[in-house]
């Protein structure tokens, strides 16, 4: 069999999946590609301003918890890696974002370092599948309200300070978009109601933060 015939066979076999699943794969790739840089604008904004005013620290910590649990849930459930590949990328960016937010709010003390060591220990145990599954199963249902709460806290932080100068609109626009694409991919590939609910709520709240950031960014400029 020639190389061209082999490639043709692979393409033919892939196309047999059907247009619905092919679209899901394409959206997954777009989502993952977007997530490669989704938090970079936010990180750059904070570094440029040398300030993290308007950024909710508690919201970031809750978001970190949500990302960690979600990647662990998908990993232990044996779902297609492409359907959640953005989470490892998001986690790496989240670590950098948290570092700069904590830095400019003077929160890089001993207590933070102890919590960081504890987090790394738990994450390692989950990766090695040494962490009790029953605890992870218990935490999964809380992921949606916790993830939603993190976004609500960010929204409230903007509304309370009426200052979105440190909030990146690009980051939140990408967040809304990627969550929206995941609604389709999860529905097509796994029909997981828990994940669908999570992405539906996340899409709405990310959009709300984006709108608030636009409103108060303009107001700040006028002032």
PDB file of N, CA and C in Angstrom, residues 49-107:
ATOM      1  N   UNK A  49       0.186  47.951  33.951  1.00  0.00           N
ATOM      2  CA  UNK A  49      -0.325  48.915  34.925  1.00  0.00           C
ATOM      3  C   UNK A  49       0.396  48.832  36.267  1.00  0.00           C
ATOM      4  N   UNK A  50       1.105  47.701  36.478  1.00  0.00           N
ATOM      5  CA  UNK A  50       1.727  47.420  37.778  1.00  0.00           C
ATOM      6  C   UNK A  50       0.693  47.544  38.888  1.00  0.00           C
ATOM      7  N   UNK A  51      -0.501  47.061  38.576  1.00  0.00           N
ATOM      8  CA  UNK A  51      -1.610  47.108  39.529  1.00  0.00           C
ATOM      9  C   UNK A  51      -2.612  46.014  39.182  1.00  0.00           C
ATOM     10  N   UNK A  52      -3.239  45.454  40.214  1.00  0.00           N
ATOM     11  CA  UNK A  52      -4.283  44.452  39.983  1.00  0.00           C
ATOM     12  C   UNK A  52      -5.597  44.929  40.591  1.00  0.00           C
ATOM     13  N   UNK A  53      -5.778  46.247  40.607  1.00  0.00           N
ATOM     14  CA  UNK A  53      -7.007  46.830  41.137  1.00  0.00           C
ATOM     15  C   UNK A  53      -8.196  46.370  40.308  1.00  0.00           C
ATOM     16  N   UNK A  54      -9.253  45.969  40.997  1.00  0.00           N
ATOM     17  CA  UNK A  54     -10.445  45.495  40.309  1.00  0.00           C
ATOM     18  C   UNK A  54     -10.440  44.006  40.054  1.00  0.00           C
ATOM     19  N   UNK A  55      -9.329  43.325  40.402  1.00  0.00           N
ATOM     20  CA  UNK A  55      -9.241  41.873  40.234  1.00  0.00           C
ATOM     21  C   UNK A  55      -9.564  41.207  41.564  1.00  0.00           C
ATOM     22  N   UNK A  56     -10.494  40.271  41.556  1.00  0.00           N
ATOM     23  CA  UNK A  56     -10.892  39.573  42.780  1.00  0.00           C
ATOM     24  C   UNK A  56      -9.933  38.427  43.086  1.00  0.00           C
ATOM     25  N   UNK A  57      -9.227  38.521  44.219  1.00  0.00           N
ATOM     26  CA  UNK A  57      -8.294  37.469  44.632  1.00  0.00           C
ATOM     27  C   UNK A  57      -9.049  36.184  44.955  1.00  0.00           C
ATOM     28  N   UNK A  58     -10.136  36.313  45.703  1.00  0.00           N
ATOM     29  CA  UNK A  58     -10.930  35.134  46.048  1.00  0.00           C
ATOM     30  C   UNK A  58     -11.492  34.486  44.792  1.00  0.00           C
ATOM     31  N   UNK A  59     -11.911  35.323  43.840  1.00  0.00           N
ATOM     32  CA  UNK A  59     -12.432  34.803  42.579  1.00  0.00           C
ATOM     33  C   UNK A  59     -11.396  33.989  41.831  1.00  0.00           C
ATOM     34  N   UNK A  60     -10.153  34.464  41.817  1.00  0.00           N
ATOM     35  CA  UNK A  60      -9.062  33.741  41.154  1.00  0.00           C
ATOM     36  C   UNK A  60      -8.796  32.403  41.830  1.00  0.00           C
ATOM     37  N   UNK A  61      -8.806  32.396  43.156  1.00  0.00           N
ATOM     38  CA  UNK A  61      -8.556  31.156  43.903  1.00  0.00           C
ATOM     39  C   UNK A  61      -9.662  30.134  43.652  1.00  0.00           C
ATOM     40  N   UNK A  62     -10.894  30.608  43.599  1.00  0.00           N
ATOM     41  CA  UNK A  62     -12.012  29.711  43.313  1.00  0.00           C
ATOM     42  C   UNK A  62     -11.919  29.176  41.888  1.00  0.00           C
ATOM     43  N   UNK A  63     -11.491  30.027  40.976  1.00  0.00           N
ATOM     44  CA  UNK A  63     -11.322  29.612  39.584  1.00  0.00           C
ATOM     45  C   UNK A  63     -10.236  28.549  39.478  1.00  0.00           C
ATOM     46  N   UNK A  64      -9.153  28.728  40.220  1.00  0.00           N
ATOM     47  CA  UNK A  64      -8.072  27.743  40.245  1.00  0.00           C
ATOM     48  C   UNK A  64      -8.578  26.404  40.764  1.00  0.00           C
ATOM     49  N   UNK A  65      -9.372  26.446  41.814  1.00  0.00           N
ATOM     50  CA  UNK A  65      -9.949  25.226  42.382  1.00  0.00           C
ATOM     51  C   UNK A  65     -10.840  24.531  41.355  1.00  0.00           C
ATOM     52  N   UNK A  66     -11.671  25.327  40.682  1.00  0.00           N
ATOM     53  CA  UNK A  66     -12.591  24.783  39.682  1.00  0.00           C
ATOM     54  C   UNK A  66     -11.842  24.128  38.533  1.00  0.00           C
ATOM     55  N   UNK A  67     -10.809  24.801  38.011  1.00  0.00           N
ATOM     56  CA  UNK A  67     -10.005  24.239  36.925  1.00  0.00           C
ATOM     57  C   UNK A  67      -9.361  22.921  37.345  1.00  0.00           C
ATOM     58  N   UNK A  68      -8.815  22.903  38.555  1.00  0.00           N
ATOM     59  CA  UNK A  68      -8.120  21.710  39.045  1.00  0.00           C
ATOM     60  C   UNK A  68      -9.063  20.522  39.167  1.00  0.00           C
ATOM     61  N   UNK A  69     -10.242  20.769  39.725  1.00  0.00           N
ATOM     62  CA  UNK A  69     -11.215  19.690  39.891  1.00  0.00           C
ATOM     63  C   UNK A  69     -11.734  19.207  38.543  1.00  0.00           C
ATOM     64  N   UNK A  70     -11.989  20.149  37.622  1.00  0.00           N
ATOM     65  CA  UNK A  70     -12.534  19.768  36.320  1.00  0.00           C
ATOM     66  C   UNK A  70     -11.552  18.928  35.511  1.00  0.00           C
ATOM     67  N   UNK A  71     -10.272  19.303  35.533  1.00  0.00           N
ATOM     68  CA  UNK A  71      -9.286  18.514  34.792  1.00  0.00           C
ATOM     69  C   UNK A  71      -9.135  17.137  35.435  1.00  0.00           C
ATOM     70  N   UNK A  72      -9.229  17.082  36.759  1.00  0.00           N
ATOM     71  CA  UNK A  72      -9.128  15.806  37.470  1.00  0.00           C
ATOM     72  C   UNK A  72     -10.329  14.914  37.153  1.00  0.00           C
ATOM     73  N   UNK A  73     -11.512  15.533  37.084  1.00  0.00           N
ATOM     74  CA  UNK A  73     -12.740  14.784  36.779  1.00  0.00           C
ATOM     75  C   UNK A  73     -12.685  14.186  35.378  1.00  0.00           C
ATOM     76  N   UNK A  74     -12.317  15.010  34.403  1.00  0.00           N
ATOM     77  CA  UNK A  74     -12.213  14.524  33.022  1.00  0.00           C
ATOM     78  C   UNK A  74     -11.136  13.458  32.888  1.00  0.00           C
ATOM     79  N   UNK A  75     -10.018  13.668  33.565  1.00  0.00           N
ATOM     80  CA  UNK A  75      -8.878  12.740  33.510  1.00  0.00           C
ATOM     81  C   UNK A  75      -9.252  11.376  34.090  1.00  0.00           C
ATOM     82  N   UNK A  76      -9.864  11.385  35.264  1.00  0.00           N
ATOM     83  CA  UNK A  76     -10.232  10.121  35.907  1.00  0.00           C
ATOM     84  C   UNK A  76     -11.421   9.440  35.230  1.00  0.00           C
ATOM     85  N   UNK A  77     -12.249  10.228  34.525  1.00  0.00           N
ATOM     86  CA  UNK A  77     -13.403   9.650  33.828  1.00  0.00           C
ATOM     87  C   UNK A  77     -13.013   9.026  32.497  1.00  0.00           C
ATOM     88  N   UNK A  78     -11.784   9.272  32.056  1.00  0.00           N
ATOM     89  CA  UNK A  78     -11.304   8.682  30.811  1.00  0.00           C
ATOM     90  C   UNK A  78     -11.872   9.320  29.561  1.00  0.00           C
ATOM     91  N   UNK A  79     -12.299  10.587  29.661  1.00  0.00           N
ATOM     92  CA  UNK A  79     -12.840  11.273  28.492  1.00  0.00           C
ATOM     93  C   UNK A  79     -11.729  11.584  27.486  1.00  0.00           C
ATOM     94  N   UNK A  80     -12.131  11.779  26.238  1.00  0.00           N
ATOM     95  CA  UNK A  80     -11.195  12.123  25.168  1.00  0.00           C
ATOM     96  C   UNK A  80     -10.395  13.364  25.574  1.00  0.00           C
ATOM     97  N   UNK A  81      -9.071  13.255  25.556  1.00  0.00           N
ATOM     98  CA  UNK A  81      -8.208  14.350  26.017  1.00  0.00           C
ATOM     99  C   UNK A  81      -8.472  15.641  25.260  1.00  0.00           C
ATOM    100  N   UNK A  82      -8.831  15.529  23.975  1.00  0.00           N
ATOM    101  CA  UNK A  82      -9.087  16.719  23.168  1.00  0.00           C
ATOM    102  C   UNK A  82     -10.271  17.517  23.711  1.00  0.00           C
ATOM    103  N   UNK A  83     -11.177  16.841  24.423  1.00  0.00           N
ATOM    104  CA  UNK A  83     -12.371  17.511  24.935  1.00  0.00           C
ATOM    105  C   UNK A  83     -12.107  18.336  26.187  1.00  0.00           C
ATOM    106  N   UNK A  84     -10.923  18.181  26.775  1.00  0.00           N
ATOM    107  CA  UNK A  84     -10.602  18.992  27.951  1.00  0.00           C
ATOM    108  C   UNK A  84      -9.142  19.457  27.961  1.00  0.00           C
ATOM    109  N   UNK A  85      -8.508  19.414  26.799  1.00  0.00           N
ATOM    110  CA  UNK A  85      -7.088  19.743  26.701  1.00  0.00           C
ATOM    111  C   UNK A  85      -6.790  21.193  27.084  1.00  0.00           C
ATOM    112  N   UNK A  86      -7.833  22.063  27.052  1.00  0.00           N
ATOM    113  CA  UNK A  86      -7.581  23.456  27.399  1.00  0.00           C
ATOM    114  C   UNK A  86      -7.286  23.650  28.886  1.00  0.00           C
ATOM    115  N   UNK A  87      -7.751  22.728  29.717  1.00  0.00           N
ATOM    116  CA  UNK A  87      -7.579  22.905  31.158  1.00  0.00           C
ATOM    117  C   UNK A  87      -6.116  22.950  31.606  1.00  0.00           C
ATOM    118  N   UNK A  88      -5.247  22.042  31.126  1.00  0.00           N
ATOM    119  CA  UNK A  88      -3.833  22.154  31.507  1.00  0.00           C
ATOM    120  C   UNK A  88      -3.229  23.497  31.092  1.00  0.00           C
ATOM    121  N   UNK A  89      -3.621  23.967  29.894  1.00  0.00           N
ATOM    122  CA  UNK A  89      -3.113  25.250  29.397  1.00  0.00           C
ATOM    123  C   UNK A  89      -3.633  26.401  30.261  1.00  0.00           C
ATOM    124  N   UNK A  90      -4.922  26.328  30.608  1.00  0.00           N
ATOM    125  CA  UNK A  90      -5.516  27.360  31.449  1.00  0.00           C
ATOM    126  C   UNK A  90      -4.875  27.391  32.830  1.00  0.00           C
ATOM    127  N   UNK A  91      -4.579  26.205  33.355  1.00  0.00           N
ATOM    128  CA  UNK A  91      -3.965  26.125  34.675  1.00  0.00           C
ATOM    129  C   UNK A  91      -2.602  26.819  34.707  1.00  0.00           C
ATOM    130  N   UNK A  92      -1.793  26.561  33.686  1.00  0.00           N
ATOM    131  CA  UNK A  92      -0.468  27.180  33.626  1.00  0.00           C
ATOM    132  C   UNK A  92      -0.574  28.706  33.609  1.00  0.00           C
ATOM    133  N   UNK A  93      -1.517  29.217  32.813  1.00  0.00           N
ATOM    134  CA  UNK A  93      -1.709  30.667  32.740  1.00  0.00           C
ATOM    135  C   UNK A  93      -2.290  31.212  34.041  1.00  0.00           C
ATOM    136  N   UNK A  94      -3.158  30.398  34.669  1.00  0.00           N
ATOM    137  CA  UNK A  94      -3.766  30.811  35.939  1.00  0.00           C
ATOM    138  C   UNK A  94      -2.705  30.982  37.026  1.00  0.00           C
ATOM    139  N   UNK A  95      -1.724  30.092  37.027  1.00  0.00           N
ATOM    140  CA  UNK A  95      -0.636  30.194  38.003  1.00  0.00           C
ATOM    141  C   UNK A  95       0.111  31.524  37.847  1.00  0.00           C
ATOM    142  N   UNK A  96       0.407  31.878  36.591  1.00  0.00           N
ATOM    143  CA  UNK A  96       1.126  33.131  36.323  1.00  0.00           C
ATOM    144  C   UNK A  96       0.268  34.333  36.720  1.00  0.00           C
ATOM    145  N   UNK A  97      -1.017  34.278  36.361  1.00  0.00           N
ATOM    146  CA  UNK A  97      -1.935  35.373  36.679  1.00  0.00           C
ATOM    147  C   UNK A  97      -2.051  35.572  38.188  1.00  0.00           C
ATOM    148  N   UNK A  98      -2.208  34.468  38.912  1.00  0.00           N
ATOM    149  CA  UNK A  98      -2.319  34.543  40.370  1.00  0.00           C
ATOM    150  C   UNK A  98      -1.049  35.131  40.977  1.00  0.00           C
ATOM    151  N   UNK A  99       0.089  34.734  40.425  1.00  0.00           N
ATOM    152  CA  UNK A  99       1.364  35.258  40.942  1.00  0.00           C
ATOM    153  C   UNK A  99       1.408  36.783  40.854  1.00  0.00           C
ATOM    154  N   UNK A 100       1.050  37.334  39.691  1.00  0.00           N
ATOM    155  CA  UNK A 100       1.124  38.788  39.517  1.00  0.00           C
ATOM    156  C   UNK A 100       0.058  39.520  40.334  1.00  0.00           C
ATOM    157  N   UNK A 101      -1.135  38.933  40.424  1.00  0.00           N
ATOM    158  CA  UNK A 101      -2.181  39.560  41.237  1.00  0.00           C
ATOM    159  C   UNK A 101      -1.758  39.587  42.706  1.00  0.00           C
ATOM    160  N   UNK A 102      -1.234  38.455  43.177  1.00  0.00           N
ATOM    161  CA  UNK A 102      -0.769  38.385  44.568  1.00  0.00           C
ATOM    162  C   UNK A 102       0.414  39.328  44.797  1.00  0.00           C
ATOM    163  N   UNK A 103       1.279  39.427  43.798  1.00  0.00           N
ATOM    164  CA  UNK A 103       2.466  40.292  43.914  1.00  0.00           C
ATOM    165  C   UNK A 103       2.068  41.745  44.114  1.00  0.00           C
ATOM    166  N   UNK A 104       1.131  42.228  43.281  1.00  0.00           N
ATOM    167  CA  UNK A 104       0.756  43.635  43.352  1.00  0.00           C
ATOM    168  C   UNK A 104      -0.241  43.932  44.467  1.00  0.00           C
ATOM    169  N   UNK A 105      -0.714  42.877  45.141  1.00  0.00           N
ATOM    170  CA  UNK A 105      -1.559  43.086  46.317  1.00  0.00           C
ATOM    171  C   UNK A 105      -0.834  42.658  47.593  1.00  0.00           C
ATOM    172  N   UNK A 106       0.493  42.454  47.463  1.00  0.00           N
ATOM    173  CA  UNK A 106       1.353  42.102  48.609  1.00  0.00           C
ATOM    174  C   UNK A 106       0.834  40.887  49.375  1.00  0.00           C
ATOM    175  N   UNK A 107       0.555  39.809  48.649  1.00  0.00           N
ATOM    176  CA  UNK A 107       0.019  38.596  49.274  1.00  0.00           C
ATOM    177  C   UNK A 107       0.948  37.393  49.142  1.00  0.00           C
TER     178      UNK A 107
END
